[in-house]
Amino acid sequence: MKNLSDISVIVPSIVKDLSNKWINQINSYTNNGITVFLSIPKNKNIDEVYKLGFSNKVKIIKADSIGQVNQRQFAYKFCKTEFIINMDDDIEFSIEKVSILFMQFLNLPENSCIAPLMNLKSNPYTKFKFINFIKNFFIFSELNPKPGSISKSSFPVPCTSKNFLNNEFQKKVDWLPGGILLLRRKHIIKEKYFHFAGKAYCEDLIQSYLLKNKNMKLYVSNLCSFHTSVLSYRDLNISNFLSYLHKDFLIRNYFRNLIKNKKTPFIKAYLFLLISYLLTRMKRLI
């Protein structure tokens, strides 16, 4: 009988702005038999990290190189359990939700991985159909993009609770958000696949692509969800926005080449982001 003690949770972190609520959540995992690895940069002091409030049951390890993907893959070497949950250090996901996701996962085909539903902060403008039409046309290059798919522009189409039919507990998709992901240890990606410094933009898309290439089935759950605060580029100053746009463009273009998507829809999406940002800035100056 499989249980929570068969799970290892891996969290790569630079140990910055960790909330007490999140630390208590991690401690609750270990109290319920889950092994937790907190993978930190080698310039951090492990004793000082424990002083933030982590239980001594949490295994804090120093990765050989910094970077979200590198730190995660380094921690794989220490995992002995059959199942692994990859998690970001800002994801609030209770032990009860872990249990629900795990039980659901055990009823899926063996070559499966699953993520909870990602709840995005609602945009007050999305209630206007015309604005959705414009966004779909420019960002996705599709008027009616399929939820959970990768659009023609190489931007992912979110899957929300509204996209599930009655009594549909999970949906097969083409990509899974990187915030939290459950899979078997034998299916993890060990080879180096993210070759960019800094924030791991689009890493979830690249990982999803590689998992699908290993004949993995990707599912999103409708039984549990997590909240995340997606970066709003409109709130960035011009310097930070251009830096964000440049890095995101480079990494997503790498992903676009992997999946062999055409370049025109891709360029059109970034032009829309740039124009949208400039219009927002001009509006604030009026």
C-alpha positions as a LaTeX table, in Angstrom:
\begin{tabular}{lrrr}
\hline
Residue & $x$ (\AA) & $y$ (\AA) & $z$ (\AA) \\
\hline
Met1 & 0.00 & 0.00 & 0.00 \\
Lys2 & 1.52 & 3.28 & $-1.11$ \\
Asn3 & 1.48 & 6.16 & 1.34 \\
Leu4 & 2.97 & 9.61 & 1.88 \\
Ser5 & 6.26 & 8.16 & 3.14 \\
Asp6 & 6.89 & 7.03 & $-0.44$ \\
Ile7 & 7.18 & 10.68 & $-1.55$ \\
Ser8 & 10.12 & 13.06 & $-1.63$ \\
Val9 & 9.47 & 16.77 & $-2.12$ \\
Ile10 & 12.28 & 18.70 & $-3.79$ \\
Val11 & 12.42 & 22.47 & $-3.42$ \\
Pro12 & 15.20 & 24.51 & $-5.07$ \\
Ser13 & 15.52 & 27.84 & $-3.32$ \\
Ile14 & 17.81 & 30.85 & $-3.02$ \\
Val15 & 16.35 & 31.25 & 0.49 \\
Lys16 & 14.91 & 34.69 & $-0.05$ \\
Asp17 & 11.59 & 35.97 & 1.28 \\
Leu18 & 10.41 & 32.58 & 2.53 \\
Ser19 & 7.14 & 33.02 & 4.42 \\
Asn20 & 6.52 & 31.49 & 7.84 \\
Lys21 & 3.34 & 29.94 & 6.46 \\
Trp22 & 5.30 & 28.17 & 3.74 \\
Ile23 & 7.99 & 26.97 & 6.16 \\
Asn24 & 5.29 & 25.55 & 8.45 \\
Gln25 & 3.76 & 23.82 & 5.45 \\
Ile26 & 7.10 & 22.16 & 4.66 \\
Asn27 & 7.45 & 21.08 & 8.29 \\
Ser28 & 3.96 & 19.55 & 8.16 \\
Tyr29 & 5.07 & 17.43 & 5.21 \\
Thr30 & 7.91 & 15.88 & 7.22 \\
Asn31 & 5.59 & 15.33 & 10.18 \\
Asn32 & 3.44 & 13.19 & 7.89 \\
Gly33 & 6.30 & 11.01 & 6.68 \\
Ile34 & 7.27 & 12.90 & 3.51 \\
Thr35 & 10.98 & 13.42 & 2.85 \\
Val36 & 11.75 & 17.04 & 1.99 \\
Phe37 & 14.93 & 18.24 & 0.31 \\
Leu38 & 15.60 & 21.97 & 0.32 \\
Ser39 & 18.31 & 22.53 & $-2.28$ \\
Ile40 & 20.16 & 25.80 & $-1.68$ \\
Pro41 & 23.15 & 27.62 & $-3.26$ \\
Lys42 & 26.54 & 26.58 & $-1.92$ \\
Asn43 & 27.25 & 30.09 & $-0.61$ \\
Lys44 & 24.41 & 29.78 & 1.94 \\
Asn45 & 24.91 & 28.67 & 5.54 \\
Ile46 & 22.82 & 25.59 & 6.33 \\
Asp47 & 22.61 & 26.38 & 10.05 \\
Glu48 & 21.31 & 29.86 & 9.29 \\
Val49 & 18.65 & 28.42 & 6.99 \\
Tyr50 & 17.46 & 26.05 & 9.74 \\
Lys51 & 17.12 & 29.07 & 12.05 \\
Leu52 & 14.37 & 30.41 & 9.75 \\
Gly53 & 12.11 & 27.82 & 11.37 \\
Phe54 & 12.68 & 24.60 & 9.45 \\
Ser55 & 12.32 & 21.31 & 11.30 \\
Asn56 & 15.49 & 19.25 & 11.59 \\
Lys57 & 13.59 & 16.61 & 9.60 \\
Val58 & 13.94 & 18.82 & 6.52 \\
Lys59 & 17.06 & 17.81 & 4.60 \\
Ile60 & 18.88 & 20.98 & 3.55 \\
Ile61 & 21.58 & 20.37 & 0.95 \\
Lys62 & 23.99 & 22.62 & $-0.93$ \\
Ala63 & 23.79 & 22.27 & $-4.70$ \\
Asp64 & 26.96 & 22.29 & $-6.76$ \\
Ser65 & 25.70 & 25.19 & $-8.90$ \\
Ile66 & 23.02 & 27.85 & $-8.60$ \\
Gly67 & 19.85 & 27.86 & $-10.69$ \\
Gln68 & 16.38 & 26.47 & $-10.14$ \\
Val69 & 16.78 & 23.52 & $-12.50$ \\
Asn70 & 20.37 & 22.78 & $-11.48$ \\
Gln71 & 19.50 & 22.79 & $-7.78$ \\
Arg72 & 16.52 & 20.52 & $-8.38$ \\
Gln73 & 18.49 & 18.03 & $-10.45$ \\
Phe74 & 21.29 & 18.01 & $-7.88$ \\
Ala75 & 18.78 & 16.99 & $-5.20$ \\
Tyr76 & 17.59 & 14.06 & $-7.33$ \\
Lys77 & 20.83 & 12.27 & $-6.40$ \\
Phe78 & 19.69 & 12.00 & $-2.78$ \\
Cys79 & 16.14 & 10.75 & $-3.42$ \\
Lys80 & 15.36 & 7.14 & $-2.59$ \\
Thr81 & 11.55 & 7.20 & $-2.67$ \\
Glu82 & 9.43 & 5.94 & $-5.56$ \\
Phe83 & 7.62 & 9.26 & $-6.05$ \\
Ile84 & 8.88 & 12.82 & $-6.33$ \\
Ile85 & 7.14 & 16.17 & $-6.08$ \\
Asn86 & 8.95 & 19.12 & $-7.63$ \\
Met87 & 7.86 & 22.31 & $-5.89$ \\
Asp88 & 8.75 & 26.00 & $-5.94$ \\
Asp89 & 9.48 & 27.81 & $-2.69$ \\
Asp90 & 6.43 & 30.08 & $-2.93$ \\
Ile91 & 3.74 & 27.45 & $-3.51$ \\
Glu92 & 1.14 & 27.08 & $-0.78$ \\
Phe93 & $-0.18$ & 23.54 & $-0.96$ \\
Ser94 & $-1.47$ & 21.88 & 2.20 \\
Ile95 & $-0.69$ & 18.33 & 3.29 \\
Glu96 & $-4.36$ & 17.52 & 2.69 \\
Lys97 & $-4.01$ & 18.59 & $-0.93$ \\
Val98 & $-0.83$ & 16.54 & $-1.27$ \\
Ser99 & $-2.79$ & 13.48 & $-0.15$ \\
Ile100 & $-5.60$ & 14.17 & $-2.64$ \\
Leu101 & $-3.17$ & 14.65 & $-5.52$ \\
Phe102 & $-1.22$ & 11.51 & $-4.59$ \\
Met103 & $-4.32$ & 9.29 & $-4.38$ \\
Gln104 & $-5.48$ & 10.62 & $-7.74$ \\
Phe105 & $-2.06$ & 10.02 & $-9.26$ \\
Leu106 & $-2.01$ & 6.37 & $-8.18$ \\
Asn107 & $-5.12$ & 5.73 & $-10.29$ \\
Leu108 & $-3.51$ & 7.06 & $-13.46$ \\
Pro109 & $-1.41$ & 5.07 & $-15.97$ \\
Glu110 & 2.12 & 4.43 & $-14.72$ \\
Asn111 & 3.70 & 6.67 & $-17.37$ \\
Ser112 & 1.88 & 9.72 & $-16.01$ \\
Cys113 & 2.67 & 12.91 & $-14.17$ \\
Ile114 & 0.17 & 15.31 & $-12.65$ \\
Ala115 & $-0.05$ & 18.86 & $-11.38$ \\
Pro116 & $-2.81$ & 20.59 & $-9.44$ \\
Leu117 & $-4.88$ & 23.22 & $-11.16$ \\
Met118 & $-3.13$ & 26.59 & $-11.22$ \\
Asn119 & $-5.34$ & 29.47 & $-10.10$ \\
Leu120 & $-4.18$ & 32.67 & $-11.71$ \\
Lys121 & $-4.99$ & 36.07 & $-10.28$ \\
Ser122 & $-8.12$ & 37.18 & $-12.10$ \\
Asn123 & $-7.92$ & 40.02 & $-14.57$ \\
Pro124 & $-10.94$ & 42.34 & $-14.40$ \\
Tyr125 & $-10.77$ & 42.89 & $-18.16$ \\
Thr126 & $-11.15$ & 39.23 & $-19.10$ \\
Lys127 & $-14.93$ & 39.47 & $-18.63$ \\
Phe128 & $-15.03$ & 41.49 & $-21.86$ \\
Lys129 & $-15.21$ & 39.10 & $-24.81$ \\
Phe130 & $-13.70$ & 41.60 & $-27.23$ \\
Ile131 & $-10.53$ & 41.95 & $-25.11$ \\
Asn132 & $-10.25$ & 38.17 & $-24.90$ \\
Phe133 & $-10.61$ & 38.03 & $-28.67$ \\
Ile134 & $-7.77$ & 40.52 & $-29.13$ \\
Lys135 & $-5.56$ & 38.74 & $-26.61$ \\
Asn136 & $-6.14$ & 35.34 & $-28.19$ \\
Phe137 & $-5.43$ & 36.67 & $-31.67$ \\
Phe138 & $-2.16$ & 38.38 & $-30.80$ \\
Ile139 & $-0.78$ & 36.29 & $-27.94$ \\
Phe140 & $-1.86$ & 32.83 & $-29.10$ \\
Ser141 & $-2.47$ & 33.49 & $-32.82$ \\
Glu142 & $-5.66$ & 31.48 & $-32.35$ \\
Leu143 & $-9.17$ & 32.78 & $-31.80$ \\
Asn144 & $-10.23$ & 29.77 & $-29.75$ \\
Pro145 & $-7.06$ & 28.20 & $-28.32$ \\
Lys146 & $-7.36$ & 24.81 & $-26.67$ \\
Pro147 & $-6.91$ & 24.97 & $-22.87$ \\
Gly148 & $-3.80$ & 23.14 & $-21.74$ \\
Ser149 & $-2.17$ & 23.33 & $-25.16$ \\
Ile150 & 0.86 & 25.12 & $-26.58$ \\
Ser151 & $-0.36$ & 27.79 & $-28.96$ \\
Lys152 & 1.01 & 28.60 & $-32.41$ \\
Ser153 & 3.02 & 31.44 & $-30.86$ \\
Ser154 & 4.71 & 29.04 & $-28.37$ \\
Phe155 & 2.86 & 30.62 & $-25.44$ \\
Pro156 & 0.97 & 28.15 & $-23.21$ \\
Val157 & $-2.81$ & 28.28 & $-23.00$ \\
Pro158 & $-3.93$ & 28.07 & $-19.34$ \\
Cys159 & $-6.34$ & 25.39 & $-18.19$ \\
Thr160 & $-8.91$ & 26.60 & $-15.64$ \\
Ser161 & $-11.72$ & 24.99 & $-13.69$ \\
Lys162 & $-14.15$ & 26.26 & $-16.32$ \\
Asn163 & $-12.51$ & 23.96 & $-18.86$ \\
Phe164 & $-13.53$ & 20.77 & $-17.06$ \\
Leu165 & $-16.72$ & 18.89 & $-17.78$ \\
Asn166 & $-18.99$ & 17.75 & $-14.94$ \\
Asn167 & $-17.40$ & 14.86 & $-13.03$ \\
Glu168 & $-14.12$ & 15.31 & $-14.94$ \\
Phe169 & $-11.41$ & 14.94 & $-12.31$ \\
Gln170 & $-8.35$ & 15.38 & $-14.49$ \\
Lys171 & $-7.58$ & 16.52 & $-18.01$ \\
Lys172 & $-4.80$ & 15.41 & $-20.31$ \\
Val173 & $-2.75$ & 18.43 & $-21.41$ \\
Asp174 & 0.37 & 19.36 & $-23.37$ \\
Trp175 & 2.10 & 21.30 & $-20.60$ \\
Leu176 & 2.12 & 21.47 & $-16.82$ \\
Pro177 & 2.95 & 24.53 & $-14.69$ \\
Gly178 & 6.31 & 24.26 & $-12.99$ \\
Gly179 & 5.16 & 25.32 & $-9.53$ \\
Ile180 & 4.33 & 21.79 & $-8.41$ \\
Leu181 & 4.58 & 18.49 & $-10.25$ \\
Leu182 & 4.19 & 14.86 & $-9.11$ \\
Leu183 & 5.83 & 11.96 & $-10.96$ \\
Arg184 & 7.69 & 8.71 & $-10.38$ \\
Arg185 & 11.40 & 8.90 & $-9.68$ \\
Lys186 & 12.18 & 6.67 & $-12.66$ \\
His187 & 10.62 & 9.29 & $-14.94$ \\
Ile188 & 12.54 & 12.36 & $-13.78$ \\
Ile189 & 14.70 & 14.19 & $-16.32$ \\
Lys190 & 18.31 & 13.80 & $-15.24$ \\
Glu191 & 20.08 & 15.22 & $-18.27$ \\
Lys192 & 20.93 & 18.91 & $-18.29$ \\
Tyr193 & 18.27 & 20.67 & $-20.32$ \\
Phe194 & 18.18 & 24.28 & $-19.14$ \\
His195 & 21.22 & 26.21 & $-20.28$ \\
Phe196 & 20.26 & 29.75 & $-19.31$ \\
Ala197 & 21.41 & 31.82 & $-16.35$ \\
Gly198 & 19.03 & 33.71 & $-14.07$ \\
Lys199 & 15.32 & 33.15 & $-13.63$ \\
Ala200 & 14.04 & 29.95 & $-15.25$ \\
Tyr201 & 11.57 & 31.43 & $-17.72$ \\
Cys202 & 9.63 & 28.80 & $-19.73$ \\
Glu203 & 11.35 & 25.98 & $-17.87$ \\
Asp204 & 8.00 & 24.30 & $-17.26$ \\
Leu205 & 7.31 & 24.27 & $-21.01$ \\
Ile206 & 10.68 & 22.72 & $-21.82$ \\
Gln207 & 10.29 & 20.10 & $-19.08$ \\
Ser208 & 6.77 & 19.25 & $-20.27$ \\
Tyr209 & 8.06 & 18.83 & $-23.83$ \\
Leu210 & 10.84 & 16.49 & $-22.68$ \\
Leu211 & 8.45 & 14.43 & $-20.55$ \\
Lys212 & 6.07 & 14.02 & $-23.49$ \\
Asn213 & 9.03 & 12.90 & $-25.61$ \\
Lys214 & 9.53 & 10.13 & $-23.06$ \\
Asn215 & 5.93 & 9.02 & $-23.78$ \\
Met216 & 4.70 & 10.48 & $-20.53$ \\
Lys217 & 1.05 & 11.47 & $-20.17$ \\
Leu218 & 0.56 & 14.91 & $-18.60$ \\
Tyr219 & $-2.52$ & 15.55 & $-16.47$ \\
Val220 & $-3.87$ & 18.54 & $-14.58$ \\
Ser221 & $-6.09$ & 17.83 & $-11.58$ \\
Asn222 & $-9.47$ & 19.38 & $-10.93$ \\
Leu223 & $-9.58$ & 18.03 & $-7.37$ \\
Cys224 & $-7.01$ & 20.41 & $-5.92$ \\
Ser225 & $-5.38$ & 23.66 & $-6.90$ \\
Phe226 & $-2.71$ & 26.14 & $-5.93$ \\
His227 & $-2.52$ & 29.90 & $-6.18$ \\
Thr228 & 0.32 & 31.75 & $-7.81$ \\
Ser229 & 1.11 & 35.37 & $-8.50$ \\
Val230 & 2.18 & 35.53 & $-12.12$ \\
Leu231 & 4.56 & 38.32 & $-13.00$ \\
Ser232 & 2.65 & 41.33 & $-14.32$ \\
Tyr233 & 4.98 & 42.92 & $-16.84$ \\
Arg234 & 2.82 & 46.06 & $-16.85$ \\
Asp235 & 3.97 & 46.85 & $-13.29$ \\
Leu236 & 7.68 & 46.78 & $-14.16$ \\
Asn237 & 9.71 & 49.90 & $-14.82$ \\
Ile238 & 11.07 & 50.25 & $-18.34$ \\
Ser239 & 14.53 & 48.86 & $-17.54$ \\
Asn240 & 13.17 & 45.77 & $-15.76$ \\
Phe241 & 10.55 & 45.23 & $-18.44$ \\
Leu242 & 13.12 & 45.24 & $-21.24$ \\
Ser243 & 15.32 & 42.86 & $-19.24$ \\
Tyr244 & 12.35 & 40.54 & $-18.65$ \\
Leu245 & 11.28 & 40.70 & $-22.30$ \\
His246 & 14.79 & 39.97 & $-23.54$ \\
Lys247 & 15.33 & 36.92 & $-21.30$ \\
Asp248 & 11.84 & 35.54 & $-21.89$ \\
Phe249 & 12.25 & 36.01 & $-25.65$ \\
Leu250 & 15.57 & 34.15 & $-25.77$ \\
Ile251 & 14.39 & 31.17 & $-23.75$ \\
Arg252 & 10.98 & 30.91 & $-25.39$ \\
Asn253 & 12.63 & 31.11 & $-28.81$ \\
Tyr254 & 14.77 & 28.13 & $-27.79$ \\
Phe255 & 11.57 & 26.32 & $-26.83$ \\
Arg256 & 9.92 & 27.38 & $-30.10$ \\
Asn257 & 12.76 & 25.80 & $-32.04$ \\
Leu258 & 12.41 & 22.60 & $-30.01$ \\
Ile259 & 8.75 & 22.21 & $-30.92$ \\
Lys260 & 9.30 & 23.55 & $-34.46$ \\
Asn261 & 6.73 & 26.33 & $-34.28$ \\
Lys262 & 6.75 & 29.09 & $-36.88$ \\
Lys263 & 8.44 & 32.37 & $-36.04$ \\
Thr264 & 5.79 & 34.85 & $-37.25$ \\
Pro265 & 3.15 & 34.13 & $-34.53$ \\
Phe266 & 5.96 & 34.18 & $-31.97$ \\
Ile267 & 7.18 & 37.64 & $-33.03$ \\
Lys268 & 3.60 & 38.93 & $-33.20$ \\
Ala269 & 3.00 & 37.94 & $-29.57$ \\
Tyr270 & 6.06 & 39.85 & $-28.35$ \\
Leu271 & 5.15 & 42.92 & $-30.37$ \\
Phe272 & 1.74 & 42.83 & $-28.70$ \\
Leu273 & 3.36 & 42.60 & $-25.25$ \\
Leu274 & 5.63 & 45.53 & $-26.04$ \\
Ile275 & 2.82 & 47.73 & $-27.41$ \\
Ser276 & 0.52 & 46.77 & $-24.53$ \\
Tyr277 & 3.21 & 47.74 & $-22.02$ \\
Leu278 & 3.92 & 51.08 & $-23.70$ \\
Leu279 & 0.22 & 51.95 & $-23.86$ \\
Thr280 & $-0.13$ & 51.14 & $-20.16$ \\
Arg281 & 2.82 & 53.37 & $-19.29$ \\
Met282 & 1.44 & 56.23 & $-21.39$ \\
Lys283 & $-1.96$ & 55.90 & $-19.76$ \\
Arg284 & $-0.38$ & 56.24 & $-16.30$ \\
Leu285 & 1.37 & 59.42 & $-17.37$ \\
Ile286 & $-1.86$ & 61.09 & $-18.45$ \\
\hline
\end{tabular}
